[in-house]
CSV table of C-alpha atoms in Angstrom, one decimal:
chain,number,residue,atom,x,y,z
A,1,UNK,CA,13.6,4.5,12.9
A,2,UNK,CA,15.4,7.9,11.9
A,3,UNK,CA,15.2,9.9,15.7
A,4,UNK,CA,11.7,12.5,14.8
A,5,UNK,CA,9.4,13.9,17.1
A,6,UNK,CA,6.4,12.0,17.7
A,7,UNK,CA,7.8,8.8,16.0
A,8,UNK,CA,5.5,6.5,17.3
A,9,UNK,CA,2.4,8.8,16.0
A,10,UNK,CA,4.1,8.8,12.6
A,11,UNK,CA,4.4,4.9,12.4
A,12,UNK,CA,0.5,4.5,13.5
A,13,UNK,CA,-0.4,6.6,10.7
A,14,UNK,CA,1.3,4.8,8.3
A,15,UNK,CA,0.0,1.7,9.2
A,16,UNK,CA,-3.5,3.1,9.4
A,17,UNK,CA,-2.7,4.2,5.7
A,18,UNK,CA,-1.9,0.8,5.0
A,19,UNK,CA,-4.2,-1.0,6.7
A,20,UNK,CA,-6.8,1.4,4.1
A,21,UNK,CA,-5.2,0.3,1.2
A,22,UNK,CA,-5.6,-3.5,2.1
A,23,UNK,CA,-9.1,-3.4,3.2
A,24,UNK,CA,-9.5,-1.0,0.1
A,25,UNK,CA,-8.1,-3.7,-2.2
A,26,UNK,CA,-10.1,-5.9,-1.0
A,27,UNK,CA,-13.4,-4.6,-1.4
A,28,UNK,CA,-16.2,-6.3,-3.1
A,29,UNK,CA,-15.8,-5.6,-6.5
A,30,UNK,CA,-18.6,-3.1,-7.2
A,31,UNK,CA,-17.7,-1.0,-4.4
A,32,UNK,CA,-14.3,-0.6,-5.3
A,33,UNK,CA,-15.3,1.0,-8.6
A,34,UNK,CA,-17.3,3.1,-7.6
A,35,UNK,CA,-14.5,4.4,-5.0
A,36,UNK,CA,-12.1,5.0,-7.4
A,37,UNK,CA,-11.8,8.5,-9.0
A,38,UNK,CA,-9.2,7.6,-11.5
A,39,UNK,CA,-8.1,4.7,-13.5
A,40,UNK,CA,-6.8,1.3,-12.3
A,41,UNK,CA,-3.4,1.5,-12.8
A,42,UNK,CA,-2.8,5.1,-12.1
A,43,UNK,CA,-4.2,4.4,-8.5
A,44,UNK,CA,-2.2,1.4,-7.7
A,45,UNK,CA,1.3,3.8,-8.9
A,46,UNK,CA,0.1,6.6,-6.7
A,47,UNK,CA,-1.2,4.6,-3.4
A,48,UNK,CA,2.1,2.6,-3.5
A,49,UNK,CA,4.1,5.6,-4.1
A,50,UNK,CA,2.7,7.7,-1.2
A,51,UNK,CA,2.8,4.4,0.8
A,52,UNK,CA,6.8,3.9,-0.3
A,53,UNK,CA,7.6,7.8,0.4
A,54,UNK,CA,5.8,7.6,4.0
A,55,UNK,CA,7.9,4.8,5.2
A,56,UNK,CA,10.9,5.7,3.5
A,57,UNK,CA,10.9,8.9,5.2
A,58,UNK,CA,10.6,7.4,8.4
A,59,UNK,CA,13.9,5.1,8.3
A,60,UNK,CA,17.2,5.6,7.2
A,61,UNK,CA,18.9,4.7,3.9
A,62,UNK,CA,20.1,1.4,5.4
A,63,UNK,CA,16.4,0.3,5.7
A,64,UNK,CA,14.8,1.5,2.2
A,65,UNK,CA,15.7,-1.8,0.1
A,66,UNK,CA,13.8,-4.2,2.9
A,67,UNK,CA,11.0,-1.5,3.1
A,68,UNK,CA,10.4,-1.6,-0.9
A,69,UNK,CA,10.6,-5.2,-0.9
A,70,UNK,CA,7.6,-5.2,1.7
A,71,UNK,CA,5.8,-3.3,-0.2
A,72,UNK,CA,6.1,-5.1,-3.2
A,73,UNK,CA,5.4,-8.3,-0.9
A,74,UNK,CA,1.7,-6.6,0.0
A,75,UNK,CA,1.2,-5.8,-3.5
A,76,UNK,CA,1.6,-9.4,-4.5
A,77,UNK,CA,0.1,-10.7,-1.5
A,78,UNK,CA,-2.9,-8.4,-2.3
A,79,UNK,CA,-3.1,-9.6,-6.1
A,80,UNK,CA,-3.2,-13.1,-5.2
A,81,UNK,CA,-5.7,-12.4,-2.2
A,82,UNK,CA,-8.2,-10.7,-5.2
A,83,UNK,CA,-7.6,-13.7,-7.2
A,84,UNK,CA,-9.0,-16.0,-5.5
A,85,UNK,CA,-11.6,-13.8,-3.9
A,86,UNK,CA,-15.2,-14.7,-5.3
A,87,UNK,CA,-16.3,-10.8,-4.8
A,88,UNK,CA,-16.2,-9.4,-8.3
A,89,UNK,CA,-12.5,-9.1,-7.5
A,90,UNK,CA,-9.2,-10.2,-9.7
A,91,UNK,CA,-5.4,-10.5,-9.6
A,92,UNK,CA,-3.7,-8.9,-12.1
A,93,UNK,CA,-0.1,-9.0,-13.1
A,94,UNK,CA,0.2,-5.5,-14.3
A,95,UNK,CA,-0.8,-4.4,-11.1
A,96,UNK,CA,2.2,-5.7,-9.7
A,97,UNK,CA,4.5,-4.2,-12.4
């Protein structure tokens, strides 16, 4: 982790943001809709990009490629956990893209 003030307190945040996104993911289906304020695809760009930028601002260059890759892990993990969900939930392969 790159040497910042309070690094632990910037870590616990980010996995508090991501901790939101999984348990907002994976949401009932109707609840989720109603939740969202713009459309599908949009939200999954901007909640993985603000997830991407927190983390990669937090480690140094050597780190970025395995961060990404975790990220694009959750996604996937995420798509498959909505697929097989029975809550008005499903995967989607564009969501991953």
């Amino acid at each position: 982790m790159l040497p910042l003030a309070h690094s632990r307190l910037w870590f616990c945040t980010g996995i508090v943001l991501v901790a939101g996104v999984v348990i907002g993911s994976l949401m009932p289906g109707d609840y989720a809709e109603k939740a969202m304020v713009w459309n599908d695809k949009s939200t999954h760009a901007l909640t993985y990009l603000v997830l991407a930028l927190w983390f990669l601002g937090l480690y140094p260059r050597s780190r970025h490629l395995r961060i990404l890759g975790l990220l694009f892990g959750l996604g996937v993990t995420i798509e498959f956990l909505q697929a097989s969900m029975p809550l008005g939930r499903q995967g989607d392969v564009a969501d991953v893209i």
